[in-house]
Amino acid sequence: ALLPILNYPDPRLRTIAKPVKEVTAEIKTLIADMIETMYDAQGIGLAASQVDHHIQLIVMDLSEDKNSPRVFINPKVTPLVEEKQPYEEGCLSVPDVYDKVERPNKVRIEALDENGEKIDEEVEGLLAVCIQHEMDHLNGVIFVDYLSRLKQTRARDKVRKVIKIREKQG
Ligand SMILES: O=C(O)C[C@@H](Cc1ccccc1)C(=O)SCC(=O)c1ccccc1
Ligand SMILES: [Zn+2]
C-alpha cells in the first residue's frame, strides 16, 4: 500500500528511530509498502522516519529498471575517506528542492537485510551519498539542515507551494 510521506518541516521528521529487535511480519509488510511508496514517488531511497515509522529501516533502489530494491535494517555507516565531495541532493520530504551537500563519498555499511542476514559492504558514489542521506533521516536530520538559513526558508516556502498544488490536483 502507498504510505503518506511526511513533508518538511513536520516535527515528526525529527524523531530518532529505534533499533529493530526482530523482523516481524508487520515489518516485512512495512518494507514492501516503503518500496512501493519509494517507486511511486520516483525516489532512489526512503527511510522509515519519512513515513512516520520511527524504526531503523531504510529501502533503496539505484537500478535503472527499478527492480532491485535493497533493505538495510539497523544500519551503521562509517566514512572510509576524510575528504568530502559535493553532491546535488534531493529529498522526498522536501519536494522540488535540490542543492549541493558535502559528504565523504566512500563509506562502510553494516546492517541486516530483510531476512536478518548480515550486510557488510564498502560503497562509494551515489550509493554512499544516498545511504548517508537516509541514515540522517533515522537521526532526525534533513539535508536542508546543512544549507544556509536563507535556503532553509526558501525550501519551506517551496514545499508549501508544492503541497498546495498537489492538494488542488487531488
Ligand atoms: O528523501 C529521500 O531519502 C530520497 C532521496 C534520496 C537521495 C537522492 C539523491 C541524493 C541523496 C539522497 C531521493 O530519492 S530524491 C529524488 C531522486 O531520485 C534523486 C535526486 C537527486 C539525485 C538523484 C536522485
Ligand atoms: Zn530525504
Short mmCIF file of C-alpha atoms and ligand atoms in Angstrom, two decimals:
data_model
loop_
_atom_site.label_atom_id
_atom_site.label_comp_id
_atom_site.label_asym_id
_atom_site.label_seq_id
_atom_site.Cartn_x
_atom_site.Cartn_y
_atom_site.Cartn_z
CA ALA A 1 0.00 0.00 0.00
CA LEU A 2 1.18 3.56 -0.66
CA LEU A 3 2.16 5.36 2.53
CA PRO A 4 1.89 9.15 3.08
CA ILE A 5 5.34 10.80 3.12
CA LEU A 6 5.87 13.43 5.85
CA ASN A 7 6.84 16.84 4.45
CA TYR A 8 9.45 19.25 5.81
CA PRO A 9 9.25 20.94 8.31
CA ASP A 10 6.95 18.34 10.00
CA PRO A 11 8.40 17.88 13.53
CA ARG A 12 7.82 14.11 13.33
CA LEU A 13 10.73 14.01 10.86
CA ARG A 14 12.95 14.95 13.81
CA THR A 15 12.18 11.74 15.75
CA ILE A 16 15.17 9.46 16.47
CA ALA A 17 14.47 5.97 15.07
CA LYS A 18 14.72 2.95 17.39
CA PRO A 19 16.60 -0.27 16.53
CA VAL A 20 14.58 -3.16 15.06
CA LYS A 21 14.60 -6.11 17.52
CA GLU A 22 13.01 -8.73 15.27
CA VAL A 23 11.97 -8.74 11.59
CA THR A 24 8.28 -9.45 12.16
CA ALA A 25 5.56 -9.96 9.54
CA GLU A 26 4.44 -6.36 10.20
CA ILE A 27 7.94 -5.09 9.39
CA LYS A 28 8.02 -7.18 6.20
CA THR A 29 4.73 -5.54 5.17
CA LEU A 30 6.16 -2.10 6.00
CA ILE A 31 9.23 -2.90 3.87
CA ALA A 32 7.00 -3.80 0.88
CA ASP A 33 4.89 -0.66 1.39
CA MET A 34 8.02 1.55 1.65
CA ILE A 35 9.44 0.09 -1.59
CA GLU A 36 6.11 0.70 -3.38
CA THR A 37 5.93 4.23 -1.95
CA MET A 38 9.55 4.98 -2.95
CA TYR A 39 8.92 3.92 -6.58
CA ASP A 40 5.63 5.85 -6.73
CA ALA A 41 7.39 9.00 -5.50
CA GLN A 42 10.26 8.45 -8.01
CA GLY A 43 12.85 8.26 -5.26
CA ILE A 44 16.04 6.18 -5.02
CA GLY A 45 15.76 5.77 -1.26
CA LEU A 46 13.27 6.05 1.59
CA ALA A 47 13.78 5.97 5.38
CA ALA A 48 11.03 4.66 7.69
CA SER A 49 11.08 8.04 9.50
CA GLN A 50 9.70 9.66 6.34
CA VAL A 51 6.55 7.51 6.53
CA ASP A 52 6.17 8.13 10.27
CA HIS A 53 7.55 4.75 11.41
CA HIS A 54 10.41 5.53 13.75
CA ILE A 55 12.48 2.37 13.44
CA GLN A 56 15.95 1.92 11.89
CA LEU A 57 14.83 0.76 8.43
CA ILE A 58 15.92 2.05 5.02
CA VAL A 59 14.98 0.91 1.49
CA MET A 60 16.94 1.94 -1.62
CA ASP A 61 16.95 1.14 -5.33
CA LEU A 62 19.52 2.80 -7.59
CA SER A 63 18.90 0.44 -10.52
CA GLU A 64 17.78 1.66 -13.96
CA ASP A 65 14.82 -0.71 -14.19
CA LYS A 66 13.70 -0.04 -10.59
CA ASN A 67 13.70 -3.79 -9.98
CA SER A 68 16.45 -4.35 -7.41
CA PRO A 69 15.40 -2.84 -4.09
CA ARG A 70 17.82 -3.07 -1.14
CA VAL A 71 16.78 -3.20 2.51
CA PHE A 72 19.01 -2.03 5.39
CA ILE A 73 17.91 -2.76 8.97
CA ASN A 74 19.74 -1.23 11.97
CA PRO A 75 22.35 0.26 9.59
CA LYS A 76 25.71 1.64 10.73
CA VAL A 77 27.65 3.83 8.31
CA THR A 78 31.39 4.55 8.74
CA PRO A 79 33.21 7.03 6.46
CA LEU A 80 36.26 5.47 4.76
CA VAL A 81 37.75 8.76 3.49
CA GLU A 82 38.35 12.10 5.21
CA GLU A 83 37.76 14.28 2.20
CA LYS A 84 34.18 15.38 1.40
CA GLN A 85 32.70 15.83 -2.06
CA PRO A 86 29.65 17.93 -3.00
CA TYR A 87 26.65 16.13 -4.48
CA GLU A 88 23.31 17.57 -5.69
CA GLU A 89 20.80 16.01 -3.29
CA GLY A 90 17.03 15.92 -3.22
CA CYS A 91 14.55 14.60 -0.66
CA LEU A 92 11.07 13.12 -0.97
CA SER A 93 10.15 15.05 2.19
CA VAL A 94 11.33 18.34 0.64
CA PRO A 95 9.81 18.08 -2.86
CA ASP A 96 11.30 20.10 -5.75
CA VAL A 97 14.27 21.31 -3.66
CA TYR A 98 17.75 20.27 -4.86
CA ASP A 99 21.04 21.57 -3.53
CA LYS A 100 24.67 20.59 -3.02
CA VAL A 101 25.68 18.79 0.20
CA GLU A 102 29.27 17.78 1.04
CA ARG A 103 29.76 14.21 2.29
CA PRO A 104 32.52 11.58 2.30
CA ASN A 105 31.89 9.61 -0.91
CA LYS A 106 33.20 6.24 0.31
CA VAL A 107 31.62 4.55 3.37
CA ARG A 108 31.27 1.15 5.03
CA ILE A 109 27.70 -0.07 5.57
CA GLU A 110 26.97 -2.65 8.29
CA ALA A 111 23.31 -3.69 8.55
CA LEU A 112 20.86 -6.59 8.40
CA ASP A 113 18.82 -7.34 5.30
CA GLU A 114 15.10 -8.25 5.23
CA ASN A 115 15.98 -11.86 6.15
CA GLY A 116 18.07 -10.83 9.12
CA GLU A 117 21.29 -11.68 7.20
CA LYS A 118 24.38 -9.53 7.87
CA ILE A 119 25.37 -6.88 5.33
CA ASP A 120 28.94 -5.51 5.47
CA GLU A 121 29.88 -3.54 2.33
CA GLU A 122 32.16 -0.71 1.26
CA VAL A 123 30.31 1.56 -1.17
CA GLU A 124 31.06 4.82 -2.97
CA GLY A 125 29.42 7.38 -5.25
CA LEU A 126 25.65 7.85 -5.26
CA LEU A 127 25.07 4.73 -3.12
CA ALA A 128 27.36 6.17 -0.42
CA VAL A 129 25.69 9.59 -0.67
CA CYS A 130 22.19 8.11 -0.53
CA ILE A 131 22.81 5.80 2.45
CA GLN A 132 24.24 8.75 4.43
CA HIS A 133 21.18 10.84 3.48
CA GLU A 134 18.89 8.01 4.67
CA MET A 135 20.91 7.50 7.86
CA ASP A 136 20.42 11.21 8.58
CA HIS A 137 16.63 10.69 8.38
CA LEU A 138 16.86 7.94 11.04
CA ASN A 139 18.68 10.50 13.24
CA GLY A 140 16.10 13.26 12.61
CA VAL A 141 18.41 15.18 10.23
CA ILE A 142 17.16 16.54 6.87
CA PHE A 143 19.60 17.59 4.09
CA VAL A 144 18.33 21.21 4.17
CA ASP A 145 19.79 21.42 7.69
CA TYR A 146 23.23 21.66 6.01
CA LEU A 147 22.15 24.66 3.90
CA SER A 148 22.04 28.37 4.77
CA ARG A 149 19.14 29.86 6.77
CA LEU A 150 18.01 31.68 3.63
CA LYS A 151 17.92 28.40 1.65
CA GLN A 152 16.01 26.72 4.50
CA THR A 153 13.37 29.48 4.39
CA ARG A 154 13.14 29.14 0.62
CA ALA A 155 12.79 25.35 0.99
CA ARG A 156 9.89 25.78 3.46
CA ASP A 157 8.12 28.19 1.08
CA LYS A 158 8.71 25.86 -1.88
CA VAL A 159 7.30 22.81 -0.07
CA ARG A 160 4.23 24.81 0.99
CA LYS A 161 3.60 25.74 -2.67
CA VAL A 162 4.13 22.18 -3.98
CA ILE A 163 1.77 20.72 -1.35
CA LYS A 164 -0.94 23.31 -2.22
CA ILE A 165 -0.68 22.39 -5.92
CA ARG A 166 -0.79 18.65 -5.13
CA GLU A 167 -3.88 19.17 -2.93
CA LYS A 168 -5.60 21.06 -5.78
CA GLN A 169 -4.78 18.22 -8.18
CA GLY A 170 -6.44 15.94 -5.64
O1 LIG B 1 14.27 11.58 0.59
C1 LIG B 1 14.92 10.55 0.36
O2 LIG B 1 15.51 9.94 1.26
C2 LIG B 1 15.01 10.06 -1.06
C3 LIG B 1 16.08 10.82 -1.85
C4 LIG B 1 17.40 10.09 -1.71
C5 LIG B 1 18.58 10.84 -2.27
C6 LIG B 1 18.68 11.17 -3.61
C7 LIG B 1 19.81 11.85 -4.09
C8 LIG B 1 20.84 12.19 -3.23
C9 LIG B 1 20.72 11.87 -1.90
C10 LIG B 1 19.60 11.19 -1.42
C11 LIG B 1 15.65 10.83 -3.29
O3 LIG B 1 15.44 9.80 -3.91
S1 LIG B 1 15.50 12.38 -4.05
C12 LIG B 1 14.88 12.10 -5.66
C13 LIG B 1 15.84 11.42 -6.61
O4 LIG B 1 15.51 10.37 -7.10
C14 LIG B 1 17.20 11.96 -6.90
C15 LIG B 1 17.54 13.24 -6.59
C16 LIG B 1 18.82 13.72 -6.86
C17 LIG B 1 19.77 12.89 -7.43
C18 LIG B 1 19.42 11.57 -7.75
C19 LIG B 1 18.15 11.10 -7.48
ZN ZN B 2 15.37 12.51 2.18
#
